Amino acid sequence: MFSLIIKEMMHRKLSFLLSLLAIITAVALFISFFTAGQASKRETVKLMLNMGFNLRIIPKQTDMDKFWLTGVSDYTMPENYIKILADTKNISYNHITAILHQRISWRDKDVILTGLSPEAIRSDKQNPMAFVINPGSVYVGFEIAKHIGIKKGDVIDIFGKNFTVEKSLAESGSDDDIRIYGNLNEIQNVLNMKGKINEIKALECLCLIGPGEDPVTVLRAQVEKLVPEAKVILIRSLADTRQKQRTMADKYFSFILPIVLVVCAAWICALAMINVRDRKQEIGIMRAIGYGSGRIAILFLGKAILIGFVGSAVGFAVGTGLAMRFGPEIFKVTAKAIKPSYIMLLWSVLAAPAFSAISSFIPTMVAVTQDPADTLKDL
């Protein structure tokens, strides 16, 4: 039977090549879309992270009217709250960092002195969102650096302690322009507030929030259970933007891929039907000399499966090549993360023959059910 399949493919080269092209197209587009989809998700996550934290945890007794006016809570909470939150698994937030803000007068200017702890991140594959400030160093806001003439490498004195300016920040158009960022422990010592913080910032993780659940309700319940003396503020605009972007990307690829598969399936089915029509008398002769329905079915389904195997390998190579060629130009931020997915080669080898066989099923049934008397009467 295998020999007959090979001979028929060699005899009808155009039909074979068109069927093979359909499988290659389906696999190549699926692989390239899948790779692009993964890159798109990484790119979206990376760009959304650049928007900053969208979750603020502050002391519960904070006067909210004053907080929104000044941006800083007058109350503090223990620094070990961040450890409690970071050590708890299956919570709906990530990228947790402890902060101590204090408005001070420095060199005849009102500035915000901010101490940052290292971020607690749940995955080794993720990079910190906030600054990683080395001990003895500070980052200086745009307005402060501009008016005082501070530049990278300068040594400045803050309440009797010397710090090296590691970076002068670009203009942000917010109160970050009048901030001086430093290591949390050092800023605590400078302000005589050791072990105290007045804010924890984090990034919500909607992957752990069920459909229909309100993120704020879920987050507040989780935080209040762990640290009852804290309250949660969700910056809705950032949270909604992230969610809409993720949803849009998912819907786009879930819309495109089925269309590609349906078109290719129809293509294969049409070619198989033409093949059955062209082999009508051949099938009649085979049935007349004793070939049963099972063997006739094997001739057509076997050909489809063989084409699927060949097409899966070629399609994977073509799809990966397209993704590697054009992906880095489209997704510039995560370009280096675009790599061949060899697990998809395995899935292609398994799925493409099945896809080809299913697409050829109806033409195969037509071939099997043909009456040899009817097919041979015109000979």
PDB file of C-alpha atoms in Angstrom, residues 154-292:
ATOM      1  CA  ASP A 154      28.928  64.204  42.238  1.00  0.00           C
ATOM      2  CA  VAL A 155      28.987  63.604  45.980  1.00  0.00           C
ATOM      3  CA  ILE A 156      26.120  65.195  47.917  1.00  0.00           C
ATOM      4  CA  ASP A 157      25.464  65.459  51.634  1.00  0.00           C
ATOM      5  CA  ILE A 158      22.037  64.531  53.015  1.00  0.00           C
ATOM      6  CA  PHE A 159      21.703  65.161  56.743  1.00  0.00           C
ATOM      7  CA  GLY A 160      25.349  64.448  57.416  1.00  0.00           C
ATOM      8  CA  LYS A 161      25.788  61.387  55.170  1.00  0.00           C
ATOM      9  CA  ASN A 162      27.579  61.500  51.820  1.00  0.00           C
ATOM     10  CA  PHE A 163      26.041  59.870  48.751  1.00  0.00           C
ATOM     11  CA  THR A 164      27.380  59.493  45.203  1.00  0.00           C
ATOM     12  CA  VAL A 165      24.999  60.537  42.433  1.00  0.00           C
ATOM     13  CA  GLU A 166      24.676  57.433  40.290  1.00  0.00           C
ATOM     14  CA  LYS A 167      22.181  58.943  37.875  1.00  0.00           C
ATOM     15  CA  SER A 168      20.411  62.200  37.105  1.00  0.00           C
ATOM     16  CA  LEU A 169      16.930  61.211  35.957  1.00  0.00           C
ATOM     17  CA  ALA A 170      15.180  62.393  32.812  1.00  0.00           C
ATOM     18  CA  GLU A 171      12.202  64.718  33.104  1.00  0.00           C
ATOM     19  CA  SER A 172       9.023  62.825  33.990  1.00  0.00           C
ATOM     20  CA  GLY A 173       6.510  65.634  34.410  1.00  0.00           C
ATOM     21  CA  SER A 174       5.514  64.355  37.872  1.00  0.00           C
ATOM     22  CA  ASP A 175       6.649  64.734  41.476  1.00  0.00           C
ATOM     23  CA  ASP A 176       9.440  62.269  40.628  1.00  0.00           C
ATOM     24  CA  ASP A 177      11.286  65.315  39.272  1.00  0.00           C
ATOM     25  CA  ILE A 178      11.762  66.576  42.849  1.00  0.00           C
ATOM     26  CA  ARG A 179      12.726  63.228  44.375  1.00  0.00           C
ATOM     27  CA  ILE A 180      16.001  61.858  45.593  1.00  0.00           C
ATOM     28  CA  TYR A 181      15.991  58.065  45.528  1.00  0.00           C
ATOM     29  CA  GLY A 182      18.266  56.022  47.758  1.00  0.00           C
ATOM     30  CA  ASN A 183      18.676  52.596  49.311  1.00  0.00           C
ATOM     31  CA  LEU A 184      15.846  51.978  51.810  1.00  0.00           C
ATOM     32  CA  ASN A 185      18.045  51.070  54.789  1.00  0.00           C
ATOM     33  CA  GLU A 186      20.277  54.096  54.280  1.00  0.00           C
ATOM     34  CA  ILE A 187      17.344  56.494  53.923  1.00  0.00           C
ATOM     35  CA  GLN A 188      15.780  54.997  57.063  1.00  0.00           C
ATOM     36  CA  ASN A 189      19.011  55.692  58.966  1.00  0.00           C
ATOM     37  CA  VAL A 190      19.225  59.255  57.609  1.00  0.00           C
ATOM     38  CA  LEU A 191      15.638  59.968  58.730  1.00  0.00           C
ATOM     39  CA  ASN A 192      15.964  58.054  62.027  1.00  0.00           C
ATOM     40  CA  MET A 193      13.122  55.741  60.975  1.00  0.00           C
ATOM     41  CA  LYS A 194      14.833  52.361  61.004  1.00  0.00           C
ATOM     42  CA  GLY A 195      12.507  49.474  60.176  1.00  0.00           C
ATOM     43  CA  LYS A 196       9.708  51.822  59.064  1.00  0.00           C
ATOM     44  CA  ILE A 197       8.049  52.300  55.678  1.00  0.00           C
ATOM     45  CA  ASN A 198       4.953  54.183  54.592  1.00  0.00           C
ATOM     46  CA  GLU A 199       4.135  52.480  51.291  1.00  0.00           C
ATOM     47  CA  ILE A 200       4.462  49.208  49.439  1.00  0.00           C
ATOM     48  CA  LYS A 201       4.113  49.246  45.667  1.00  0.00           C
ATOM     49  CA  ALA A 202       3.278  46.190  43.590  1.00  0.00           C
ATOM     50  CA  LEU A 203       1.911  45.078  40.247  1.00  0.00           C
ATOM     51  CA  GLU A 204      -1.386  43.258  40.158  1.00  0.00           C
ATOM     52  CA  CYS A 205      -1.384  39.754  38.672  1.00  0.00           C
ATOM     53  CA  LEU A 206      -4.744  39.206  36.980  1.00  0.00           C
ATOM     54  CA  CYS A 207      -3.801  35.620  36.097  1.00  0.00           C
ATOM     55  CA  LEU A 208      -4.847  34.617  39.626  1.00  0.00           C
ATOM     56  CA  ILE A 209      -8.130  36.539  39.559  1.00  0.00           C
ATOM     57  CA  GLY A 210     -11.097  34.584  38.271  1.00  0.00           C
ATOM     58  CA  PRO A 211     -13.453  35.805  35.534  1.00  0.00           C
ATOM     59  CA  GLY A 212     -16.068  38.207  36.841  1.00  0.00           C
ATOM     60  CA  GLU A 213     -14.169  38.913  40.050  1.00  0.00           C
ATOM     61  CA  ASP A 214     -13.388  42.502  40.996  1.00  0.00           C
ATOM     62  CA  PRO A 215      -9.582  42.932  41.248  1.00  0.00           C
ATOM     63  CA  VAL A 216      -9.848  45.493  44.048  1.00  0.00           C
ATOM     64  CA  THR A 217     -12.059  43.229  46.169  1.00  0.00           C
ATOM     65  CA  VAL A 218      -9.759  40.241  45.681  1.00  0.00           C
ATOM     66  CA  LEU A 219      -6.585  42.228  46.351  1.00  0.00           C
ATOM     67  CA  ARG A 220      -7.950  43.945  49.444  1.00  0.00           C
ATOM     68  CA  ALA A 221      -9.153  40.660  50.892  1.00  0.00           C
ATOM     69  CA  GLN A 222      -5.729  39.076  50.369  1.00  0.00           C
ATOM     70  CA  VAL A 223      -3.799  42.020  51.817  1.00  0.00           C
ATOM     71  CA  GLU A 224      -6.081  42.558  54.816  1.00  0.00           C
ATOM     72  CA  LYS A 225      -5.795  38.909  55.697  1.00  0.00           C
ATOM     73  CA  LEU A 226      -1.991  39.087  55.702  1.00  0.00           C
ATOM     74  CA  VAL A 227      -1.412  42.620  57.036  1.00  0.00           C
ATOM     75  CA  PRO A 228      -4.584  43.948  58.685  1.00  0.00           C
ATOM     76  CA  GLU A 229      -3.049  47.380  59.367  1.00  0.00           C
ATOM     77  CA  ALA A 230      -2.669  48.152  55.636  1.00  0.00           C
ATOM     78  CA  LYS A 231      -5.070  49.207  52.912  1.00  0.00           C
ATOM     79  CA  VAL A 232      -4.957  48.715  49.140  1.00  0.00           C
ATOM     80  CA  ILE A 233      -5.274  51.354  46.423  1.00  0.00           C
ATOM     81  CA  LEU A 234      -5.547  50.147  42.820  1.00  0.00           C
ATOM     82  CA  ILE A 235      -4.714  52.666  40.098  1.00  0.00           C
ATOM     83  CA  ARG A 236      -7.603  51.737  37.826  1.00  0.00           C
ATOM     84  CA  SER A 237      -6.382  53.461  34.671  1.00  0.00           C
ATOM     85  CA  LEU A 238      -3.144  51.445  34.574  1.00  0.00           C
ATOM     86  CA  ALA A 239      -4.861  48.211  35.564  1.00  0.00           C
ATOM     87  CA  ASP A 240      -7.575  48.597  32.922  1.00  0.00           C
ATOM     88  CA  THR A 241      -5.043  49.488  30.215  1.00  0.00           C
ATOM     89  CA  ARG A 242      -2.987  46.373  30.945  1.00  0.00           C
ATOM     90  CA  GLN A 243      -6.039  44.139  30.951  1.00  0.00           C
ATOM     91  CA  LYS A 244      -7.449  45.574  27.706  1.00  0.00           C
ATOM     92  CA  GLN A 245      -4.106  45.193  25.946  1.00  0.00           C
ATOM     93  CA  ARG A 246      -3.765  41.555  27.024  1.00  0.00           C
ATOM     94  CA  THR A 247      -7.359  40.798  25.999  1.00  0.00           C
ATOM     95  CA  MET A 248      -6.929  42.473  22.612  1.00  0.00           C
ATOM     96  CA  ALA A 249      -3.796  40.449  21.802  1.00  0.00           C
ATOM     97  CA  ASP A 250      -5.460  37.170  22.825  1.00  0.00           C
ATOM     98  CA  LYS A 251      -8.598  37.882  20.778  1.00  0.00           C
ATOM     99  CA  TYR A 252      -6.577  38.834  17.701  1.00  0.00           C
ATOM    100  CA  PHE A 253      -4.694  35.558  17.498  1.00  0.00           C
ATOM    101  CA  SER A 254      -7.718  33.469  18.490  1.00  0.00           C
ATOM    102  CA  PHE A 255      -9.540  35.089  15.538  1.00  0.00           C
ATOM    103  CA  ILE A 256      -6.791  34.760  12.917  1.00  0.00           C
ATOM    104  CA  LEU A 257      -5.640  31.168  13.517  1.00  0.00           C
ATOM    105  CA  PRO A 258      -9.035  29.438  13.080  1.00  0.00           C
ATOM    106  CA  ILE A 259      -9.526  31.257   9.764  1.00  0.00           C
ATOM    107  CA  VAL A 260      -6.128  30.043   8.541  1.00  0.00           C
ATOM    108  CA  LEU A 261      -6.899  26.451   9.568  1.00  0.00           C
ATOM    109  CA  VAL A 262     -10.377  26.434   8.009  1.00  0.00           C
ATOM    110  CA  VAL A 263      -9.081  27.806   4.700  1.00  0.00           C
ATOM    111  CA  CYS A 264      -6.271  25.238   4.548  1.00  0.00           C
ATOM    112  CA  ALA A 265      -8.642  22.412   5.514  1.00  0.00           C
ATOM    113  CA  ALA A 266     -11.025  23.410   2.713  1.00  0.00           C
ATOM    114  CA  TRP A 267      -8.045  23.597   0.338  1.00  0.00           C
ATOM    115  CA  ILE A 268      -6.923  20.052   1.212  1.00  0.00           C
ATOM    116  CA  CYS A 269     -10.495  18.719   1.060  1.00  0.00           C
ATOM    117  CA  ALA A 270     -11.042  20.214  -2.405  1.00  0.00           C
ATOM    118  CA  LEU A 271      -7.783  18.749  -3.740  1.00  0.00           C
ATOM    119  CA  ALA A 272      -8.626  15.352  -2.259  1.00  0.00           C
ATOM    120  CA  MET A 273     -12.059  15.443  -3.861  1.00  0.00           C
ATOM    121  CA  ILE A 274     -10.504  16.243  -7.239  1.00  0.00           C
ATOM    122  CA  ASN A 275      -8.099  13.367  -6.668  1.00  0.00           C
ATOM    123  CA  VAL A 276     -11.003  10.996  -5.995  1.00  0.00           C
ATOM    124  CA  ARG A 277     -12.750  12.164  -9.183  1.00  0.00           C
ATOM    125  CA  ASP A 278      -9.611  11.660 -11.279  1.00  0.00           C
ATOM    126  CA  ARG A 279      -9.070   8.171  -9.829  1.00  0.00           C
ATOM    127  CA  LYS A 280     -12.699   7.057 -10.191  1.00  0.00           C
ATOM    128  CA  GLN A 281     -12.039   4.326 -12.735  1.00  0.00           C
ATOM    129  CA  GLU A 282      -8.828   3.300 -10.983  1.00  0.00           C
ATOM    130  CA  ILE A 283     -10.783   2.798  -7.772  1.00  0.00           C
ATOM    131  CA  GLY A 284     -13.392   0.755  -9.679  1.00  0.00           C
ATOM    132  CA  ILE A 285     -10.706  -1.571 -11.062  1.00  0.00           C
ATOM    133  CA  MET A 286      -9.142  -2.030  -7.617  1.00  0.00           C
ATOM    134  CA  ARG A 287     -12.533  -2.835  -6.089  1.00  0.00           C
ATOM    135  CA  ALA A 288     -13.244  -5.298  -8.946  1.00  0.00           C
ATOM    136  CA  ILE A 289     -10.021  -7.236  -8.338  1.00  0.00           C
ATOM    137  CA  GLY A 290     -10.667  -7.570  -4.615  1.00  0.00           C
ATOM    138  CA  TYR A 291      -9.508  -4.423  -2.852  1.00  0.00           C
ATOM    139  CA  GLY A 292     -11.813  -3.824   0.109  1.00  0.00           C
TER     140      GLY A 292
END
